[in-house]
Coordinates of C-alpha atoms in Angstrom, one line a residue:
M143 CA 63.8 -33.4 -18.6
K144 CA 64.9 -30.4 -16.7
S145 CA 63.7 -27.0 -17.6
I146 CA 66.3 -24.4 -18.8
K147 CA 65.8 -22.6 -15.5
E148 CA 66.8 -25.6 -13.5
T149 CA 70.0 -26.2 -15.5
L150 CA 71.3 -22.7 -14.9
K151 CA 72.1 -22.9 -11.2
V152 CA 75.8 -23.4 -11.5
Y153 CA 77.0 -22.3 -14.9
A154 CA 80.7 -23.1 -15.4
V155 CA 82.6 -21.2 -18.1
T156 CA 85.9 -22.8 -19.2
D157 CA 89.3 -21.1 -19.1
R158 CA 92.4 -22.9 -20.1
R159 CA 94.7 -20.5 -18.2
F160 CA 94.3 -22.6 -15.1
L161 CA 95.1 -26.0 -16.6
N162 CA 98.8 -26.4 -15.6
G163 CA 99.3 -29.2 -18.1
R164 CA 95.9 -30.9 -17.3
R165 CA 93.3 -31.6 -20.1
L166 CA 90.4 -29.2 -20.1
V167 CA 87.9 -32.0 -20.6
D168 CA 89.1 -33.6 -17.3
D169 CA 88.7 -30.3 -15.4
V170 CA 85.2 -30.0 -16.9
E171 CA 84.3 -33.5 -15.6
K172 CA 85.5 -32.5 -12.1
T173 CA 83.2 -29.5 -12.1
I174 CA 80.3 -31.6 -13.2
K175 CA 81.0 -34.1 -10.5
G176 CA 81.0 -31.2 -8.0
G177 CA 77.6 -30.0 -9.1
A178 CA 77.9 -27.8 -12.2
T179 CA 74.6 -27.8 -14.1
F180 CA 75.6 -26.1 -17.3
I181 CA 78.9 -25.8 -19.3
Q182 CA 80.0 -23.0 -21.6
Y183 CA 83.1 -23.6 -23.8
R184 CA 85.0 -20.2 -23.9
E185 CA 88.4 -20.2 -25.7
K186 CA 90.1 -16.8 -25.8
S187 CA 93.7 -17.8 -25.0
G188 CA 94.9 -18.0 -28.6
Q189 CA 96.8 -21.2 -27.8
L190 CA 94.7 -23.4 -30.1
N191 CA 94.0 -23.3 -33.8
R192 CA 90.4 -23.8 -34.9
E193 CA 90.8 -27.6 -35.6
E194 CA 92.1 -28.1 -32.1
M195 CA 89.3 -26.0 -30.6
I196 CA 86.7 -28.0 -32.5
A197 CA 88.2 -31.3 -31.4
E198 CA 88.3 -30.2 -27.7
A199 CA 84.8 -28.8 -27.9
K200 CA 83.6 -32.2 -29.3
D201 CA 85.2 -34.0 -26.4
I202 CA 83.5 -31.7 -23.9
K203 CA 80.2 -32.0 -25.7
E204 CA 80.4 -35.9 -25.4
L205 CA 81.2 -35.6 -21.7
C206 CA 78.3 -33.2 -21.1
A207 CA 75.9 -35.5 -23.0
K208 CA 77.0 -38.4 -20.8
Y209 CA 76.1 -36.4 -17.7
H210 CA 73.0 -34.8 -19.2
V211 CA 74.4 -31.3 -18.7
P212 CA 73.7 -28.6 -21.3
F213 CA 76.7 -27.5 -23.3
V214 CA 77.0 -24.2 -25.3
I215 CA 79.8 -22.5 -27.2
D216 CA 80.7 -18.9 -26.5
D217 CA 80.2 -16.5 -29.4
D218 CA 80.9 -18.9 -32.2
V219 CA 77.7 -20.0 -33.9
A220 CA 79.5 -21.8 -36.7
M221 CA 81.5 -23.9 -34.2
A222 CA 78.4 -24.6 -32.2
K223 CA 76.7 -26.0 -35.3
E224 CA 79.8 -28.1 -36.4
V225 CA 80.3 -29.5 -32.9
G226 CA 76.7 -30.3 -32.4
A227 CA 76.6 -28.2 -29.2
D228 CA 73.2 -27.6 -27.4
G229 CA 73.5 -24.0 -28.3
V230 CA 75.5 -20.8 -28.1
H231 CA 76.0 -17.8 -25.9
V232 CA 76.3 -14.4 -27.7
G233 CA 77.2 -11.0 -26.5
Q234 CA 75.9 -7.6 -27.6
D235 CA 78.7 -7.3 -30.2
D236 CA 78.5 -10.9 -31.4
M237 CA 75.9 -12.4 -33.8
A238 CA 72.4 -11.3 -33.0
C239 CA 70.3 -13.7 -31.1
Q240 CA 67.7 -13.8 -33.9
L241 CA 70.4 -14.7 -36.5
A242 CA 71.9 -17.4 -34.2
R243 CA 68.4 -18.9 -33.8
E244 CA 68.0 -19.0 -37.6
K245 CA 71.3 -20.8 -38.0
L246 CA 70.9 -23.3 -35.1
G247 CA 67.2 -23.9 -35.1
Q248 CA 64.3 -23.7 -32.6
E249 CA 65.7 -26.4 -30.3
A250 CA 69.0 -24.7 -29.7
I251 CA 69.7 -22.9 -26.4
I252 CA 70.6 -19.3 -27.0
G253 CA 72.0 -17.2 -24.2
V254 CA 72.6 -13.5 -24.5
S255 CA 74.7 -11.1 -22.4
A256 CA 73.0 -8.0 -21.2
Q257 CA 73.9 -5.1 -19.0
T258 CA 70.8 -2.9 -19.3
V259 CA 67.1 -3.4 -19.0
E260 CA 66.8 -2.3 -22.7
E261 CA 69.3 -5.0 -23.9
A262 CA 67.5 -7.6 -21.8
I263 CA 64.1 -6.8 -23.2
E264 CA 65.4 -6.8 -26.8
A265 CA 67.2 -10.2 -26.3
E266 CA 63.9 -11.7 -25.0
K267 CA 62.0 -10.3 -28.0
Q268 CA 64.6 -11.9 -30.3
G269 CA 64.0 -15.3 -28.7
A270 CA 66.8 -15.6 -26.1
D271 CA 66.4 -18.6 -23.7
Y272 CA 68.3 -17.0 -20.9
L273 CA 70.4 -13.9 -20.0
G274 CA 73.8 -13.6 -18.5
V275 CA 74.1 -10.3 -16.7
G276 CA 77.3 -8.8 -15.4
A277 CA 79.9 -8.1 -14.3
V278 CA 78.1 -8.1 -10.9
F279 CA 81.4 -7.9 -9.0
S280 CA 84.9 -6.9 -10.2
T281 CA 86.6 -9.6 -12.2
N282 CA 89.9 -10.4 -13.8
S283 CA 88.5 -13.0 -16.2
K284 CA 87.3 -10.4 -18.8
D285 CA 89.4 -7.3 -19.5
D286 CA 86.5 -5.2 -20.8
A287 CA 84.0 -6.1 -18.1
I288 CA 81.8 -3.3 -16.9
E289 CA 80.2 -3.7 -13.5
V290 CA 76.4 -3.9 -13.3
P291 CA 74.9 -2.5 -10.1
K292 CA 72.7 -4.9 -8.0
E293 CA 69.7 -2.5 -8.6
T294 CA 70.1 -3.0 -12.4
L295 CA 70.4 -6.7 -12.1
K296 CA 67.1 -6.8 -10.1
A297 CA 65.4 -4.5 -12.6
I298 CA 66.5 -6.8 -15.5
C299 CA 65.1 -9.9 -13.6
E300 CA 61.8 -8.0 -13.1
A301 CA 61.6 -6.8 -16.8
V302 CA 61.9 -10.2 -18.5
S303 CA 60.2 -13.6 -18.1
I304 CA 63.2 -15.6 -19.2
P305 CA 65.8 -16.8 -16.5
V306 CA 68.7 -14.6 -15.6
I307 CA 72.1 -15.6 -14.3
A308 CA 74.7 -13.3 -12.8
I309 CA 78.3 -13.4 -14.0
G310 CA 81.5 -11.6 -13.1
G311 CA 83.6 -12.0 -10.0
V312 CA 81.1 -14.4 -8.4
T313 CA 82.4 -16.6 -5.6
A314 CA 80.9 -19.0 -3.0
D315 CA 81.4 -16.2 -0.5
N316 CA 79.8 -13.2 -2.3
T317 CA 76.9 -15.1 -3.9
K318 CA 74.7 -14.3 -0.8
E319 CA 74.9 -10.6 -1.8
L320 CA 72.8 -11.4 -4.8
K321 CA 69.9 -12.7 -2.8
G322 CA 66.6 -11.0 -3.6
T323 CA 67.7 -9.9 -7.1
G324 CA 65.6 -12.6 -8.9
I325 CA 68.5 -14.5 -10.5
V326 CA 68.2 -18.3 -11.0
G327 CA 71.9 -19.1 -10.8
V328 CA 75.5 -17.8 -11.3
A329 CA 78.1 -18.2 -14.0
V330 CA 81.7 -18.6 -12.9
I331 CA 85.1 -19.0 -14.4
S332 CA 88.0 -18.6 -11.9
A333 CA 86.0 -19.5 -8.8
I334 CA 85.8 -23.1 -10.2
F335 CA 88.6 -23.6 -12.8
G336 CA 91.1 -21.5 -10.8
A337 CA 90.6 -23.5 -7.6
D338 CA 93.1 -26.1 -6.3
D339 CA 90.3 -28.6 -5.7
I340 CA 87.7 -28.1 -8.5
V341 CA 85.2 -30.7 -7.2
F342 CA 85.2 -29.1 -3.8
A343 CA 85.0 -25.5 -5.1
T344 CA 82.0 -26.4 -7.3
Q345 CA 80.3 -28.2 -4.4
K346 CA 80.8 -25.1 -2.2
L347 CA 79.4 -22.8 -4.9
S348 CA 76.5 -25.1 -5.5
E349 CA 75.6 -24.9 -1.7
A350 CA 75.9 -21.1 -1.8
V351 CA 73.5 -21.0 -4.8
K352 CA 70.9 -23.1 -2.9
E353 CA 70.8 -20.4 -0.3
L354 CA 69.5 -18.0 -2.9

């Protein structure tokens, strides 16, 4: 079985804004075929009610299980539990990592967003399995994203022993700028799901990550 560090190389975060009538589960399968190693279900569009979200998340969970790719839910611990996801990713304003761990158990994967060394150290203390740090570049995927300097990203990687991934405006072309920071992989939304050819875009990103 792969270690958590190995599964975090190409971390794809879903976004239904790019679907154009396609099913999200089909686009997720394309990105897995292209080399995505981790999937996060993030639903912020407001287009689905909770029942629809749970049904969609269950479909993606089954798909990820088929390909042996870890699957987590963004923010929603209750949904992660109901769907039977591998875990959850929480932000600084969401349910604390410790509480998420209590609700989901020791086997669950808990990821935490961090933007400072202090937040990163605290998340590790609370039992986070990995950190998502960003935005490392400017991004349109999150309206409230604050850019994290490369120096801070490097300092976070040095301050913790758990794996760190970079998120925010990451593309196959700018990934090389993150070399030497200590990250184990990158998390992307539009660079994959906004691409005309999702399989190819994921392959390209996967190759770029190998260069790290």
